[in-house]
Short mmCIF file of C-alpha atoms in Angstrom, two decimals:
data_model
loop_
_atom_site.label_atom_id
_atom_site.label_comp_id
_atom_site.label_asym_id
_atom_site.label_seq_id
_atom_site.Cartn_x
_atom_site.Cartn_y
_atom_site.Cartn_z
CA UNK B 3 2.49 30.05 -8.90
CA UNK B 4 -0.26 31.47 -7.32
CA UNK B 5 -0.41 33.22 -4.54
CA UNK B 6 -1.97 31.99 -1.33
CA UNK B 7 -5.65 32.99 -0.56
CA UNK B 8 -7.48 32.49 2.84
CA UNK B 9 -9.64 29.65 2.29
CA UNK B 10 -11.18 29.44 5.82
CA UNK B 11 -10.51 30.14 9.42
CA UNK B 12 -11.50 27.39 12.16
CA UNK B 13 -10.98 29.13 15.96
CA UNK B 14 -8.74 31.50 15.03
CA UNK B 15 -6.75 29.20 12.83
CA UNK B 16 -5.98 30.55 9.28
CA UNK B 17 -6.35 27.40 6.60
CA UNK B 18 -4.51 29.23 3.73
CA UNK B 19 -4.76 27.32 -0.04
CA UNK B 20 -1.06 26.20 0.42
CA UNK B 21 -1.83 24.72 3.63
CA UNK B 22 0.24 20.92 3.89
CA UNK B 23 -2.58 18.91 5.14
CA UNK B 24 -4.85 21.07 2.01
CA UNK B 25 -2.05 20.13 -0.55
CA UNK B 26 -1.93 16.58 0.84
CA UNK B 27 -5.21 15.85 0.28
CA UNK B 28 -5.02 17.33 -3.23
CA UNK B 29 -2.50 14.98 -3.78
CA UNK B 30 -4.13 12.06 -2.43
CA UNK B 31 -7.13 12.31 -4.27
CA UNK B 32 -5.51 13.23 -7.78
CA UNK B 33 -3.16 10.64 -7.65
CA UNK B 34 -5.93 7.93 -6.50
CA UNK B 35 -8.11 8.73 -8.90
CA UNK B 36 -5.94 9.22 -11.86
CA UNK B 37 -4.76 5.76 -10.78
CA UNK B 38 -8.07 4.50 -11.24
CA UNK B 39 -8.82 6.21 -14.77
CA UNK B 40 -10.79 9.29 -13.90
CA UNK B 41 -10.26 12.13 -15.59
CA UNK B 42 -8.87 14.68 -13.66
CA UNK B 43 -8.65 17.47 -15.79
CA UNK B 44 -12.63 17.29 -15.73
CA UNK B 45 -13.33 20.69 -13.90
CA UNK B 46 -16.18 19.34 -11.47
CA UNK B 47 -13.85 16.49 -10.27
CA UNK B 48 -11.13 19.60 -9.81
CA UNK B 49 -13.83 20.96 -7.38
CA UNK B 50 -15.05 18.45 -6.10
CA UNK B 51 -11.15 17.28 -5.41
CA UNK B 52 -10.48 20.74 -4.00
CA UNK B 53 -14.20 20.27 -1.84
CA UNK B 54 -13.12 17.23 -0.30
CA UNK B 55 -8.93 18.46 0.88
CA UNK B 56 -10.63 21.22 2.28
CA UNK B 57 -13.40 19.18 4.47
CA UNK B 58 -11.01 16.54 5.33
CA UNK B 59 -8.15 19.59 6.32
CA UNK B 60 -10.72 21.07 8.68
CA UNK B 61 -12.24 17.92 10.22
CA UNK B 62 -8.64 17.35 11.18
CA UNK B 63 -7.66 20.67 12.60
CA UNK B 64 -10.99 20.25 14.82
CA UNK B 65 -10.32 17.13 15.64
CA UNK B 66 -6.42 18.36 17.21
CA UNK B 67 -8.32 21.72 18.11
CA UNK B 68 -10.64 19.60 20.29
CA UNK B 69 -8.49 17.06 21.62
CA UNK B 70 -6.21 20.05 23.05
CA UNK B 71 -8.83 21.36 24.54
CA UNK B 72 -9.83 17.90 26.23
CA UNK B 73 -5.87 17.29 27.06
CA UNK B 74 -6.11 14.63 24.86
CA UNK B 75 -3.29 15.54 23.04
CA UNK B 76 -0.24 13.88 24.56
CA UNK B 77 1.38 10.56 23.73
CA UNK B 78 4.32 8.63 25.53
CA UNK B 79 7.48 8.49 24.61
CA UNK B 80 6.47 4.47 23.65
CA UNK B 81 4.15 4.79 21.62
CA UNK B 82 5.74 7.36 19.21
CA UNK B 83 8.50 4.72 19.17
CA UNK B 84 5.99 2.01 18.14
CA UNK B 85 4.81 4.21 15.68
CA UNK B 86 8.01 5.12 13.89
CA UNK B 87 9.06 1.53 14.20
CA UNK B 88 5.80 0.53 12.25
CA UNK B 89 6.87 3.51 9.58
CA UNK B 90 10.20 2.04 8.93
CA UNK B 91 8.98 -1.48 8.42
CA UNK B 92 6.42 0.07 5.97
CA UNK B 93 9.32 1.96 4.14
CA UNK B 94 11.35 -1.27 4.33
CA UNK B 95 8.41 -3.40 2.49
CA UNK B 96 7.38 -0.40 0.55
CA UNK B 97 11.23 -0.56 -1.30
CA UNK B 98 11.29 -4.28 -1.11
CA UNK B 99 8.07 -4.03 -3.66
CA UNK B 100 9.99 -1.88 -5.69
CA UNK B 101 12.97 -4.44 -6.07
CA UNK B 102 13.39 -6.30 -9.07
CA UNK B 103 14.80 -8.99 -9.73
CA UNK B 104 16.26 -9.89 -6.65
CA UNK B 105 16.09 -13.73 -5.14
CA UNK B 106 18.10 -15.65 -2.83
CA UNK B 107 20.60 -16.29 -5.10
CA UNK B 108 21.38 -12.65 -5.69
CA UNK B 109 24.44 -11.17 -4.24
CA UNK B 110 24.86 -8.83 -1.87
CA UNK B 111 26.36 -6.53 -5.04
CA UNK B 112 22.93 -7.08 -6.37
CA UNK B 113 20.61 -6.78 -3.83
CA UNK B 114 22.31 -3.41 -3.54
CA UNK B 115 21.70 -2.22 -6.47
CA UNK B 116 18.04 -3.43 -6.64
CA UNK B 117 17.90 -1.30 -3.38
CA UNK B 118 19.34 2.06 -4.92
CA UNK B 119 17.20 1.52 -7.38
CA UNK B 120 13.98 0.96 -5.65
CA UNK B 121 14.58 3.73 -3.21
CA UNK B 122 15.39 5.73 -6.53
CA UNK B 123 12.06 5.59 -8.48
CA UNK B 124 10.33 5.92 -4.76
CA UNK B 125 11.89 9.28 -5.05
CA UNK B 126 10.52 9.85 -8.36
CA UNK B 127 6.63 9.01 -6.94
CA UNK B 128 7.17 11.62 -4.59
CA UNK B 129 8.85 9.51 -1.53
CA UNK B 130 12.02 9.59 0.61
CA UNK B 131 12.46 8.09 3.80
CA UNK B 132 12.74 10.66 6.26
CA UNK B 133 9.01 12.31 4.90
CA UNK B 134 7.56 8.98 4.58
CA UNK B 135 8.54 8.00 8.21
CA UNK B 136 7.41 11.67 9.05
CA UNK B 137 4.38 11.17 7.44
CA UNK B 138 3.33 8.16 8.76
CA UNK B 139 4.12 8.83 12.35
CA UNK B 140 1.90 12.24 11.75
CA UNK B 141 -1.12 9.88 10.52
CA UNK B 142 -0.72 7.62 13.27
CA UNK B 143 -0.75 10.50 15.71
CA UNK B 144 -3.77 11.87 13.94
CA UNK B 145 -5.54 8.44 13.87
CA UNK B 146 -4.75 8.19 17.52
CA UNK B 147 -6.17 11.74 18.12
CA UNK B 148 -9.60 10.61 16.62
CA UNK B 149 -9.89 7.45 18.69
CA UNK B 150 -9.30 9.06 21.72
CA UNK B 151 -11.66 12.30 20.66
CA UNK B 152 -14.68 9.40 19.87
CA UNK B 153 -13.65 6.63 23.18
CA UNK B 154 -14.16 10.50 25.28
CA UNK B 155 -17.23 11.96 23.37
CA UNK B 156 -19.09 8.40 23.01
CA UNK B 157 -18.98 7.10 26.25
CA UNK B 158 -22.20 5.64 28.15
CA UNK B 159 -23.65 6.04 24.21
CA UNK B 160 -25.53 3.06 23.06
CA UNK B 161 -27.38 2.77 19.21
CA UNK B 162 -30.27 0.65 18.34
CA UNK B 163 -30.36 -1.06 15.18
CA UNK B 164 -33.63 0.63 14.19
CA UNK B 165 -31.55 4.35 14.75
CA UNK B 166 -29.20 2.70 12.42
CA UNK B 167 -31.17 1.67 9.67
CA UNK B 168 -33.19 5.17 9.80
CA UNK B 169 -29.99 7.13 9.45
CA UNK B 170 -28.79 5.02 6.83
CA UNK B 171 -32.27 5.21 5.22
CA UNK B 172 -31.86 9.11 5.14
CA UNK B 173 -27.91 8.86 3.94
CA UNK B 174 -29.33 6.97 0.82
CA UNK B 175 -31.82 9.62 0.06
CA UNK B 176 -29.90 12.49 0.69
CA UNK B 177 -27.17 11.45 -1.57
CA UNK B 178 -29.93 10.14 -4.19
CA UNK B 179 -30.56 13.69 -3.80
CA UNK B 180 -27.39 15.37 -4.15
CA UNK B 181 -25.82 13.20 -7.14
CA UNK B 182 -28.36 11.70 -8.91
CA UNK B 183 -27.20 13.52 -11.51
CA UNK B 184 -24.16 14.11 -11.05
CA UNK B 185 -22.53 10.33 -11.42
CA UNK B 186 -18.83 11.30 -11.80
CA UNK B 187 -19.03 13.57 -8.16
CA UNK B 188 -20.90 10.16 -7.06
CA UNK B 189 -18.47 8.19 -8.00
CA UNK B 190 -15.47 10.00 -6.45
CA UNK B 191 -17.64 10.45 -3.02
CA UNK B 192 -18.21 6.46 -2.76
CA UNK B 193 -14.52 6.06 -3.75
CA UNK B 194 -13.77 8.59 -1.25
#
């Protein structure tokens, strides 16, 4: 195991290489993408993997950076309950998916089973209940973070459809630019 090396500092906020929301990203990508048949022992995928946890890490600690600093930050008592109810119904269907065999016929012996089962090889993907609630309730609260951080920053802002089309006009070229040849980056961007 290596050892943990400063990978950048946002504020006054160390992000070291064994940072969760780093290693979560990691994560995320390798198992999306080896899920959709890249190869990711390919070394520019590894970096470009490692390129995007890190961007997506520090857009998120600016995002909770900022929305301190704006007091935007606090959430009712309600709406964390919402938000863990909605992460146990999501664990419920996620091990109901996982259930085999079961049907209305099936006794409660049976359904049982299936259940132990399920929850079993959702331990062996890298899932258990109290994480996945955890986890979901800390994406929700980040998700909320970012509305509330672009309702505050964007208001009284209005876009014309000519602005749009220009800055999509000069997102084509620049990424034209930047992985035209490079297709496997190119690929994992768009699928990012």
């Amino acid at each position: 195991v290596e050892e943990p090396v400063l990978l950048v500092t946002i504020n006054g906020e160390e992000i070291m290489s064994n940072h969760d929301e780093v290693e979560y990203w990691i994560n995320y990508y390798l198992y999306q993408l080896s899920n959709s048949g890249y190869d990711i022992s390919d070394p520019e995928m590894l970096e470009a993997i490692d390129q995007y946890a890190l961007l997506n890490t520090m857009r998120y600690i600016l995002i909770r950076q900022k929305a301190a600093e704006l007091g935007l930050d606090t959430f009712t008592d309600e709406e964390k309950a919402e938000w863990e109810k909605t992460a146990r119904e999501s664990w419920e269907q996620a091990v109901e998916s996982h259930m085999e065999g079961i049907t209305d016929a099936s006794t409660d012996d049976e359904k049982a089973a299936a259940r132990a089962d399920a929850i079993a090889a959702l331990k062996l993907e890298g899932y258990e209940e109290d994480s996945f609630i955890d986890g979901f309730v800390e994406s929700e609260t980040g998700n909320a973070l970012i509305d509330r951080l672009m309702d505050h920053v964007s208001k009284g802002i209005t876009v014309e459809d000519d602005e749009v089309q220009t800055y999509y006009n000069e997102l084509v070229e620049e990424d034209k630019a930047n992985y035209g040849e490079d297709i496997s980056t190119y690929e994992f961007y768009t699928q990012y």
